[in-house]
Short mmCIF file of C-alpha atoms in Angstrom, two decimals:
data_model
loop_
_atom_site.label_atom_id
_atom_site.label_comp_id
_atom_site.label_asym_id
_atom_site.label_seq_id
_atom_site.Cartn_x
_atom_site.Cartn_y
_atom_site.Cartn_z
CA MET A 12 83.59 97.42 183.51
CA LEU A 13 86.67 97.97 180.40
CA ARG A 14 87.17 101.63 181.59
CA VAL A 15 90.82 101.95 180.35
CA VAL A 16 91.82 99.56 177.62
CA LYS A 17 95.33 99.03 175.49
CA VAL A 18 95.08 99.38 171.95
CA GLU A 19 97.71 99.13 169.48
CA ASN A 20 98.91 103.14 169.56
CA GLY A 21 98.62 103.65 173.62
CA LEU A 22 95.87 103.60 176.41
CA VAL A 23 92.23 104.69 176.09
CA LYS A 24 89.70 105.83 178.70
CA GLY A 25 86.23 105.51 178.28
CA LEU A 26 83.36 106.72 180.56
CA PRO A 27 80.38 104.76 181.64
CA ALA A 28 77.39 104.99 179.12
CA ALA A 29 73.67 106.29 179.99
CA ASP A 30 73.31 102.84 181.31
CA PRO A 31 76.76 102.37 183.90
CA ARG A 32 77.28 98.80 182.84
CA ILE A 33 78.38 99.94 178.72
CA THR A 34 81.70 102.06 178.78
CA SER A 35 81.61 104.25 175.81
CA PHE A 36 84.98 105.39 173.92
CA LYS A 37 84.76 108.11 171.69
CA GLY A 38 87.09 109.55 169.20
CA ILE A 39 89.64 106.95 168.86
CA PRO A 40 92.06 107.63 165.84
CA PHE A 41 92.50 104.86 163.59
CA ALA A 42 94.59 106.82 161.05
CA ALA A 43 97.25 109.29 160.51
CA PRO A 44 95.18 113.06 159.83
CA PRO A 45 94.42 113.04 156.47
CA VAL A 46 95.73 116.43 156.32
CA GLY A 47 98.78 118.04 153.86
CA ASP A 48 100.31 115.44 151.69
CA ASN A 49 97.91 113.15 153.29
CA ARG A 50 95.05 114.57 151.67
CA TRP A 51 93.76 112.49 148.70
CA ARG A 52 95.87 109.28 149.64
CA ALA A 53 94.93 105.92 151.45
CA PRO A 54 94.61 106.28 155.32
CA GLN A 55 98.06 105.87 157.08
CA PRO A 56 98.42 104.18 160.36
CA ALA A 57 98.04 106.23 163.16
CA LYS A 58 101.21 107.55 165.50
CA ASP A 59 101.22 106.47 168.93
CA TRP A 60 100.24 108.99 172.00
CA GLU A 61 101.75 109.25 175.66
CA GLY A 62 99.90 108.57 178.46
CA VAL A 63 96.32 108.20 178.39
CA LEU A 64 94.07 109.42 175.76
CA GLN A 65 90.72 110.53 177.28
CA ALA A 66 87.85 109.03 174.65
CA HIS A 67 85.58 110.97 176.30
CA GLU A 68 83.67 113.30 173.16
CA PHE A 69 83.48 112.41 169.39
CA ALA A 70 85.84 113.85 167.59
CA PRO A 71 85.22 116.20 164.73
CA ILE A 72 83.02 115.34 161.78
CA SER A 73 84.22 115.27 158.34
CA MET A 74 84.59 118.35 155.97
CA GLN A 75 81.21 119.09 154.58
CA VAL A 76 78.33 121.35 153.65
CA ARG A 77 77.61 122.82 157.08
CA GLN A 78 73.73 121.98 157.73
CA GLU A 79 71.03 124.75 158.45
CA ILE A 80 67.73 123.86 160.90
CA ASP A 81 65.01 124.20 158.55
CA ASP A 82 61.80 123.05 159.67
CA ASN A 83 60.81 122.79 155.93
CA ASN A 84 63.79 120.15 155.51
CA ILE A 85 62.59 116.79 157.03
CA TYR A 86 66.24 115.69 157.26
CA THR A 87 67.74 118.82 158.82
CA ARG A 88 64.57 119.08 161.50
CA GLU A 89 65.05 115.18 162.07
CA TRP A 90 68.62 115.07 162.78
CA ALA A 91 71.11 118.24 162.14
CA VAL A 92 70.24 119.72 165.21
CA GLU A 93 73.56 120.86 166.49
CA PRO A 94 74.50 123.09 163.12
CA ASP A 95 77.51 124.34 165.23
CA ILE A 96 78.94 120.96 165.15
CA ALA A 97 82.81 120.82 165.35
CA MET A 98 84.44 120.11 161.74
CA ASP A 99 87.68 119.21 160.70
CA GLU A 100 89.81 117.43 157.92
CA ASP A 101 91.46 115.81 160.84
CA CYS A 102 88.59 113.22 161.13
CA LEU A 103 89.57 109.94 161.03
CA TYR A 104 88.31 108.39 164.23
CA LEU A 105 85.84 105.90 165.73
CA ASN A 106 83.79 105.12 168.61
CA VAL A 107 83.13 102.08 170.69
CA TRP A 108 80.30 100.74 172.87
CA THR A 109 81.37 97.81 174.80
CA PRO A 110 79.13 96.10 177.63
CA ALA A 111 82.49 93.71 178.79
CA ASN A 112 83.90 93.31 181.86
CA ARG A 113 86.99 91.30 180.79
CA THR A 114 89.04 91.38 177.32
CA ASP A 115 88.70 87.70 176.92
CA GLU A 116 84.70 87.70 176.33
CA LYS A 117 84.55 87.56 172.62
CA LEU A 118 81.43 89.07 171.91
CA PRO A 119 80.26 89.73 168.57
CA VAL A 120 80.95 92.70 166.80
CA TYR A 121 79.04 95.39 164.58
CA VAL A 122 80.62 97.94 162.58
CA TRP A 123 78.60 100.68 161.47
CA TYR A 124 78.83 103.06 158.29
CA PHE A 125 76.84 106.25 158.35
CA GLY A 126 75.18 107.43 155.26
CA GLY A 127 74.51 110.81 153.74
CA GLY A 128 75.31 110.12 149.92
CA LEU A 129 78.69 110.10 150.81
CA GLN A 130 78.84 113.98 150.42
CA VAL A 131 77.21 114.46 154.27
CA GLY A 132 76.73 112.94 157.72
CA HIS A 133 78.68 111.15 160.47
CA PRO A 134 78.44 109.15 163.36
CA ALA A 135 77.95 111.53 166.13
CA GLU A 136 74.02 111.84 164.82
CA MET A 137 72.30 111.03 167.89
CA GLU A 138 70.23 108.00 166.35
CA PHE A 139 73.37 106.19 166.14
CA ASP A 140 74.21 106.14 169.84
CA GLY A 141 75.42 102.29 169.95
CA GLU A 142 74.54 101.68 174.03
CA ARG A 143 71.08 100.02 173.23
CA ILE A 144 72.89 97.56 171.03
CA ALA A 145 75.37 97.13 173.23
CA LYS A 146 73.37 95.92 176.04
CA ARG A 147 72.23 92.91 174.26
CA GLY A 148 75.82 91.68 174.35
CA ILE A 149 77.22 93.48 171.18
CA VAL A 150 80.37 95.40 171.19
CA VAL A 151 79.32 98.45 168.54
CA VAL A 152 81.89 100.59 166.71
CA THR A 153 81.16 103.50 164.88
CA ILE A 154 83.22 105.27 162.39
CA ASN A 155 84.27 108.54 160.34
CA TYR A 156 85.51 108.74 156.98
CA ARG A 157 86.05 111.33 154.43
CA LEU A 158 83.08 112.66 152.51
CA ASN A 159 82.68 114.64 148.98
CA VAL A 160 85.55 116.07 147.29
CA PHE A 161 87.82 115.15 150.34
CA GLY A 162 86.58 111.44 150.03
CA PHE A 163 86.38 110.71 146.56
CA LEU A 164 87.97 113.09 144.55
CA ALA A 165 89.93 111.32 141.41
CA HIS A 166 93.01 112.91 139.14
CA PRO A 167 95.69 111.64 137.06
CA GLU A 168 98.12 112.84 139.43
CA ILE A 169 96.90 110.93 141.99
CA SER A 170 96.64 107.92 139.71
CA ALA A 171 100.20 108.33 139.02
CA GLU A 172 101.69 108.61 142.66
CA SER A 173 99.36 105.76 144.33
CA PRO A 174 98.43 103.09 141.42
CA GLU A 175 97.41 100.79 144.25
CA ALA A 176 94.93 103.46 145.86
CA PRO A 177 94.07 105.82 143.41
CA ALA A 178 90.60 106.54 144.77
CA ASN A 179 87.67 105.96 146.84
CA PHE A 180 89.51 107.39 149.70
CA GLY A 181 86.34 107.39 152.13
CA ASN A 182 85.94 103.71 151.38
CA LEU A 183 89.56 103.00 152.26
CA ASP A 184 88.82 104.97 155.34
CA GLN A 185 86.08 102.44 156.20
CA GLN A 186 88.19 99.62 155.12
CA ALA A 187 91.17 100.74 157.88
CA ALA A 188 88.94 101.35 160.35
CA THR A 189 87.39 97.70 160.11
CA ARG A 190 90.86 96.31 160.09
CA TRP A 191 91.55 98.52 163.15
CA VAL A 192 88.72 96.97 164.53
CA LYS A 193 89.72 93.34 163.81
CA ARG A 194 93.36 94.13 165.26
CA ASN A 195 92.30 95.58 168.24
CA ILE A 196 88.58 94.99 169.45
CA ALA A 197 89.75 92.19 171.73
CA ALA A 198 90.96 94.85 174.29
CA PHE A 199 87.03 95.98 174.37
CA GLY A 200 86.09 92.14 174.77
CA GLY A 201 85.06 91.59 171.19
CA ASP A 202 85.43 88.84 168.98
CA PRO A 203 87.70 89.51 165.87
CA ASP A 204 86.72 86.69 163.88
CA ASN A 205 83.00 87.51 164.47
CA ILE A 206 82.52 91.17 163.20
CA THR A 207 79.43 92.54 161.13
CA ILE A 208 79.63 95.25 158.78
CA GLY A 209 76.43 97.51 158.56
CA GLY A 210 75.03 100.89 156.88
CA GLN A 211 72.11 103.03 155.71
CA SER A 212 71.66 104.66 152.35
CA ALA A 213 75.32 105.55 151.33
CA GLY A 214 76.80 103.45 154.39
CA GLY A 215 74.49 100.35 153.10
CA GLY A 216 75.98 101.29 149.58
CA SER A 217 79.42 101.19 151.11
CA VAL A 218 78.74 97.59 152.59
CA MET A 219 78.06 96.57 149.09
CA SER A 220 81.38 98.06 148.08
CA GLN A 221 83.30 96.44 150.92
CA LEU A 222 81.62 92.96 150.34
CA ALA A 223 82.86 93.37 146.33
CA SER A 224 86.46 94.50 147.19
CA PRO A 225 89.03 91.96 146.84
CA GLN A 226 90.85 93.12 149.14
CA ASN A 227 88.67 92.45 152.25
CA GLU A 228 89.20 88.78 152.69
CA GLY A 229 88.23 87.39 156.14
CA LEU A 230 87.54 91.29 157.13
CA PHE A 231 84.34 90.66 157.96
CA GLN A 232 81.64 87.93 158.82
CA ARG A 233 78.19 89.12 158.03
CA ALA A 234 76.88 92.32 156.15
CA ILE A 235 73.90 94.32 156.91
CA ILE A 236 72.38 96.75 154.08
CA GLN A 237 69.32 99.39 154.76
CA SER A 238 68.20 100.87 151.57
CA GLY A 239 71.50 100.67 149.83
CA ILE A 240 71.39 98.42 147.42
CA PHE A 241 70.50 99.78 143.76
CA THR A 242 70.49 99.05 140.27
CA LYS A 243 69.41 100.86 137.26
CA LEU A 244 65.36 100.57 136.14
CA TYR A 245 64.17 102.94 133.73
CA PRO A 246 65.75 105.41 131.34
CA GLY A 247 67.14 108.48 133.32
CA THR A 248 67.41 106.78 136.87
CA LEU A 249 70.27 108.33 138.72
CA LEU A 250 71.93 105.95 141.12
CA PRO A 251 73.52 107.30 144.12
CA GLY A 252 77.07 107.20 145.10
CA HIS A 253 78.88 105.67 142.20
CA ARG A 254 80.54 106.51 138.90
CA SER A 255 81.73 104.07 136.23
CA HIS A 256 85.42 104.45 135.07
CA LEU A 257 88.09 105.85 136.95
CA ALA A 258 89.32 108.11 133.70
CA GLU A 259 85.97 109.57 133.77
CA ALA A 260 86.42 110.22 137.79
CA GLU A 261 89.76 111.29 136.66
CA GLN A 262 88.71 114.30 134.06
CA ASP A 263 86.02 115.46 136.77
CA GLY A 264 89.23 116.32 139.04
CA VAL A 265 90.83 117.78 136.13
CA LYS A 266 87.94 120.36 135.36
CA PHE A 267 87.71 120.55 139.03
CA PHE A 268 91.27 121.75 139.61
CA GLU A 269 90.96 124.03 136.51
CA TYR A 270 88.17 125.81 138.59
CA LEU A 271 90.03 125.98 141.52
CA GLY A 272 92.83 127.69 139.41
CA VAL A 273 95.29 124.99 140.60
CA SER A 274 97.85 123.63 138.26
CA SER A 275 99.20 120.85 140.16
CA LEU A 276 98.05 118.36 143.12
CA ALA A 277 100.68 119.58 145.37
CA GLU A 278 99.28 123.15 144.86
CA ALA A 279 95.58 121.57 145.62
CA ARG A 280 97.03 119.61 148.86
CA GLN A 281 98.11 123.32 149.86
CA LEU A 282 94.45 124.84 149.94
CA ASP A 283 92.95 125.53 152.96
CA ALA A 284 90.36 122.95 154.10
CA VAL A 285 87.49 125.45 154.83
CA TYR A 286 87.92 126.97 151.33
CA LEU A 287 88.45 123.79 149.48
CA ARG A 288 85.36 122.58 150.72
CA ASP A 289 83.45 126.00 149.98
CA LYS A 290 84.72 125.68 146.17
CA ALA A 291 83.57 122.08 145.81
CA VAL A 292 79.75 122.74 147.48
CA GLU A 293 80.06 126.14 144.77
CA TYR A 294 81.26 123.96 142.09
CA GLN A 295 78.39 121.37 142.43
CA GLY A 296 80.22 118.32 141.33
CA PHE A 297 79.54 114.82 142.44
CA TRP A 298 82.08 112.89 144.07
CA GLY A 299 81.41 108.95 144.66
CA THR A 300 82.75 105.47 144.49
CA VAL A 301 84.23 104.39 141.30
CA PRO A 302 85.90 101.34 139.94
CA ASP A 303 89.66 101.62 140.29
CA GLN A 304 90.94 98.29 139.61
CA ALA A 305 92.63 98.34 143.03
CA PHE A 306 89.84 98.51 145.91
CA LEU A 307 86.94 97.99 143.35
CA LEU A 308 86.77 96.14 140.29
CA GLY A 309 83.15 96.93 138.97
CA ASN A 310 80.00 98.02 139.68
CA PRO A 311 79.29 96.59 143.36
CA PHE A 312 75.73 95.43 142.47
CA GLU A 313 76.48 93.68 139.23
CA LEU A 314 79.75 92.12 141.20
CA PHE A 315 77.03 90.97 143.76
CA VAL A 316 74.81 89.33 141.39
CA GLN A 317 77.67 87.69 139.67
CA ASN A 318 78.79 86.05 142.94
CA LYS A 319 81.88 88.18 142.67
CA ARG A 320 81.79 88.83 146.34
CA TRP A 321 82.84 87.56 149.65
CA MET A 322 80.34 84.74 150.68
CA VAL A 323 78.65 85.73 153.80
CA PRO A 324 75.33 86.05 155.32
CA VAL A 325 73.30 89.28 154.38
CA MET A 326 70.28 91.13 155.52
CA PHE A 327 69.15 93.81 153.44
CA GLY A 328 65.47 95.61 153.14
CA HIS A 329 64.28 99.06 152.67
CA THR A 330 61.53 101.32 154.05
CA SER A 331 58.11 100.91 151.90
CA SER A 332 57.99 104.66 150.78
CA GLU A 333 61.43 105.47 149.48
CA PHE A 334 63.21 105.34 145.91
CA PHE A 335 60.76 104.63 143.46
CA SER A 336 61.41 104.39 140.44
CA VAL A 337 58.96 105.88 137.64
CA PRO A 338 59.32 106.35 133.97
CA ASN A 339 60.50 109.77 132.65
CA VAL A 340 58.18 109.96 129.58
CA ASP A 341 55.55 112.68 129.28
CA THR A 342 53.06 110.96 126.80
CA LEU A 343 51.62 107.53 126.15
CA GLY A 344 53.50 107.66 123.04
CA ASP A 345 56.94 108.07 124.79
CA PHE A 346 55.81 105.39 127.32
CA LYS A 347 55.06 102.72 124.48
CA LYS A 348 58.33 103.76 122.85
CA MET A 349 60.35 102.95 126.21
CA ALA A 350 58.65 100.04 126.35
CA LEU A 351 59.79 98.38 123.08
CA ASP A 352 63.13 99.91 123.78
CA MET A 353 63.70 98.15 126.95
CA PHE A 354 61.66 94.86 126.64
CA GLY A 355 61.25 94.27 122.76
CA ASP A 356 58.93 91.30 122.01
CA ASP A 357 57.83 91.39 125.59
CA ALA A 358 56.64 95.24 125.33
CA GLU A 359 52.92 94.47 124.87
CA ALA A 360 52.98 92.23 127.91
CA PHE A 361 54.63 94.82 129.90
CA LEU A 362 52.09 97.76 128.94
CA GLU A 363 49.41 95.44 129.64
CA LEU A 364 50.57 95.15 133.24
CA CYS A 365 50.55 99.07 133.00
CA ASN A 366 47.04 99.24 131.47
CA ALA A 367 48.57 101.56 128.92
CA ARG A 368 45.61 101.59 126.98
CA SER A 369 44.29 104.00 129.48
CA VAL A 370 44.69 107.63 128.31
CA ASN A 371 45.86 108.74 131.69
CA ILE A 372 49.73 108.82 131.42
CA GLU A 373 50.14 109.84 134.75
CA GLU A 374 48.20 106.70 136.17
CA ILE A 375 50.08 104.37 133.64
CA LYS A 376 53.21 105.88 134.96
CA LYS A 377 52.14 105.13 138.88
CA LYS A 378 51.27 101.51 137.87
CA ALA A 379 55.09 101.19 136.48
CA SER A 380 56.57 102.77 139.44
CA VAL A 381 58.18 100.37 142.04
CA SER A 382 60.67 100.38 144.67
CA GLY A 383 64.01 100.36 143.04
CA ILE A 384 65.72 98.91 146.16
CA GLU A 385 63.18 96.16 146.47
CA TYR A 386 63.88 95.85 142.64
CA ALA A 387 67.66 95.55 143.44
CA ILE A 388 66.91 93.09 146.16
CA ARG A 389 65.31 90.66 143.92
CA ILE A 390 67.36 90.51 141.13
CA ALA A 391 70.55 89.80 143.92
CA ALA A 392 68.37 87.33 145.88
CA LYS A 393 66.95 85.74 142.64
CA ALA A 394 70.82 85.09 141.46
CA ASN A 395 71.77 84.13 144.51
CA ALA A 396 69.18 81.16 144.44
CA ASP A 397 69.38 80.47 140.74
CA THR A 398 73.18 80.05 140.99
CA GLY A 399 72.89 77.46 144.01
CA VAL A 400 75.15 79.96 146.51
CA ASP A 401 73.04 79.07 149.26
CA THR A 402 74.55 82.08 150.98
CA PRO A 403 71.44 82.96 153.47
CA LEU A 404 69.87 86.49 152.72
CA TYR A 405 67.30 88.22 154.71
CA TYR A 406 64.77 90.35 153.35
CA TYR A 407 62.88 93.16 155.31
CA ASN A 408 60.20 95.73 154.19
CA PHE A 409 59.51 98.39 157.01
CA ASP A 410 56.47 99.86 156.88
CA ALA A 411 55.50 101.24 160.30
CA GLU A 412 53.15 104.05 161.16
CA ILE A 413 55.29 107.37 161.55
CA PRO A 414 53.43 110.09 163.72
CA GLY A 415 54.09 113.97 163.56
CA TRP A 416 52.39 116.90 162.27
CA ASP A 417 54.36 116.31 159.17
CA ASN A 418 52.48 112.80 158.36
CA PRO A 419 56.27 111.94 156.97
CA GLY A 420 55.25 108.38 155.83
CA THR A 421 58.14 106.02 156.03
CA PHE A 422 60.75 107.93 154.64
CA HIS A 423 64.12 107.30 153.76
CA SER A 424 66.51 106.42 157.10
CA VAL A 425 63.32 106.66 159.36
CA ASP A 426 64.04 102.88 159.95
CA LEU A 427 67.31 103.98 161.96
CA TRP A 428 65.67 105.48 165.05
CA PHE A 429 64.19 101.72 165.27
CA PHE A 430 66.81 99.01 165.16
CA PHE A 431 69.37 101.49 166.97
CA GLU A 432 66.45 101.81 169.62
CA THR A 433 66.75 105.28 169.95
CA LEU A 434 63.06 106.55 169.67
CA ALA A 435 63.73 108.55 173.01
CA LYS A 436 65.77 110.88 171.44
CA CYS A 437 63.49 112.10 168.36
CA TRP A 438 61.14 114.60 168.65
CA ARG A 439 58.08 112.73 167.57
CA PRO A 440 55.16 111.56 169.57
CA PHE A 441 56.44 107.80 169.35
CA VAL A 442 53.82 105.61 171.51
CA GLY A 443 53.84 102.08 172.84
CA LYS A 444 53.64 100.20 169.45
CA HIS A 445 56.76 101.79 168.07
CA TYR A 446 58.81 100.91 171.00
CA ASP A 447 57.47 97.54 170.89
CA LEU A 448 58.66 97.33 167.05
CA ALA A 449 61.91 98.83 167.94
CA ARG A 450 62.55 96.47 170.58
CA GLN A 451 61.82 93.30 168.32
CA MET A 452 63.80 95.10 165.47
CA CYS A 453 67.04 95.79 167.69
CA ASN A 454 66.61 91.97 169.00
CA TYR A 455 66.58 90.67 165.13
CA TRP A 456 69.81 92.57 164.38
CA VAL A 457 71.66 91.89 167.16
CA ASN A 458 70.69 88.12 166.52
CA PHE A 459 71.81 88.18 163.06
CA ILE A 460 75.29 90.01 164.36
CA ARG A 461 75.62 87.38 166.37
CA SER A 462 75.20 84.49 164.36
CA GLY A 463 74.23 85.21 160.95
CA ASP A 464 70.35 84.23 161.86
CA PRO A 465 68.11 86.82 163.11
CA ASN A 466 65.94 84.53 164.62
CA GLY A 467 65.50 83.87 168.51
CA GLN A 468 64.13 84.95 171.50
CA ASP A 469 62.71 88.69 172.04
CA SER A 470 63.74 90.29 175.38
CA THR A 471 60.26 89.38 176.53
CA GLY A 472 61.75 86.02 176.57
CA GLU A 473 59.13 84.62 174.06
CA GLU A 474 60.11 83.54 170.54
CA LEU A 475 60.30 86.27 167.83
CA PRO A 476 57.86 85.79 164.81
CA ARG A 477 60.01 83.74 162.41
CA TRP A 478 61.95 85.35 159.53
CA GLU A 479 62.87 82.80 156.82
CA PRO A 480 65.98 83.38 154.35
CA TYR A 481 64.68 84.71 151.06
CA SER A 482 64.21 82.18 148.26
CA PRO A 483 61.76 81.70 145.31
CA GLU A 484 59.40 80.27 147.38
CA ALA A 485 59.42 82.30 150.34
CA PRO A 486 59.95 85.94 148.92
CA GLY A 487 58.33 87.68 151.52
CA GLY A 488 60.71 88.11 154.14
CA MET A 489 60.13 90.05 157.14
CA LEU A 490 56.91 93.10 157.65
CA PHE A 491 58.19 96.10 160.14
CA ALA A 492 54.61 97.83 160.89
CA ASP A 493 52.71 97.76 163.85
CA ARG A 494 54.56 94.87 164.90
CA ALA A 495 57.31 92.29 163.22
CA GLU A 496 55.42 89.57 161.08
CA SER A 497 56.51 87.19 158.68
CA SER A 498 55.29 88.31 155.40
CA GLY A 499 53.75 85.74 152.64
CA GLU A 500 53.11 88.46 150.26
CA GLN A 501 54.46 87.96 146.69
CA PRO A 502 55.93 90.41 144.82
CA SER A 503 53.79 92.28 142.57
CA GLU A 504 53.04 91.27 138.95
CA ILE A 505 55.14 94.14 137.72
CA MET A 506 58.14 93.51 139.95
CA LYS A 507 58.04 89.83 138.53
CA PHE A 508 58.09 91.22 135.25
CA LEU A 509 60.62 93.37 135.55
CA VAL A 510 63.12 91.15 137.61
CA GLN A 511 62.43 88.19 134.60
CA GLN A 512 63.20 91.20 132.07
CA TYR A 513 66.75 91.98 133.94
CA PHE A 514 67.84 88.38 133.75
CA LYS A 515 66.47 87.91 130.10
CA LYS A 516 68.12 91.00 128.91
CA LYS A 517 71.62 90.07 130.82
CA ARG A 518 71.52 86.47 130.06
CA LEU A 519 73.08 85.72 133.35
CA PHE A 520 73.34 82.07 133.64
CA LEU A 521 76.00 82.03 136.32
CA GLN A 522 77.78 79.37 138.29
CA PRO A 523 78.81 79.78 142.10
CA GLU A 524 82.37 80.64 142.39
CA LYS A 525 84.48 77.97 144.39
#
């Protein structure tokens, strides 16, 4: 077993996982502490250490609002089970689970970006235990990165100081960690030329940003985006995680400095981290990714659709009851006006699909409601097919029955328990069918991480149900319900209409980039 390894900054010692055939290394620094002059600066190289680093515990999580356990809040009830977890601005650390016995095994590598709206979250959440994936021959890496005002503040002084990295420090942390993996993962038995990046929610949105970044050539070979691909549908739709322009974000930073009562970047860097966090929470600003003409040149979704991304196989999907887009109108007249503004000559067809002759506006809005993530995926997949790029895209819908006194449905993030195969850590009374589904999902993920194709054998020795790449002829993808099964279901008529309208409005007749 590789219990002690040598990385670029020194020796690291891990511990046997629950399964002693797996070694876990926790709290390895991949960059210098982002404190003092390094606050709001691209991640800097970590310093060498003497002796052997005891990588036995998770490092402190990044600065964020302190979570309170609340039985009325499904997310704190599900995951924020350690409200007093250590938190520090010095947070740029990663964790590795490896099944390797030797450094020359060249195992596939999975790098995981956690979610939380870019405002909260951390890799020490118990569902992110990499052991079960590692047992299938994968080196798993989970990383920490800066969040909220610490990770995504922009300001004219920052831009002037570092025009090559004026914003998106949390995304740059993800990038720096992935680059560290490429340089060092061979020491853990991993293959630096077989890396898959993945994430869920804002972590999935971060994968989209990394896919679109011109700085990432050759950094990874595949990508998994879970509930993390978004585009605007109806007027008033809020898009998580992104802002439109650096200049706009810079002015948000100016206003925040005024709120803090500081007159310069140097002064703001001297503020106590806890004080800064609490003032940012009080301020109620939004801090997220922004096109900065360095790391990111535009909206990641639009860049994806325009083939201005790294052409690697992608797996993406969603749960069946998350992020539905609903028209924000109160009357039938407002609904019809919205339809006319959005669809012009095709407004009548839309109204017919929504049965707008009804007098019940809530029923009409319900018919117009669609999954915003499914909408974005189908647009991306259609662009991929129509332009002849021929990059494999795999689509799934998670629709399992989720037990518990709260009858939660397939709420946002519940699938995390399944593909990490960590159901046993959850309080919910999962039974055999759930464990079977989790086993299948984990095997599909591992197969994709290994080769870019999710198909292969189940742990039972049987072939997994066939998962075809997304195409206009086979748009159903994979359905994860009571079990994994190939879905031949076509998108709804309203979904087909909305996707067609996107392309009609955008007039995207793209050619693949060479």
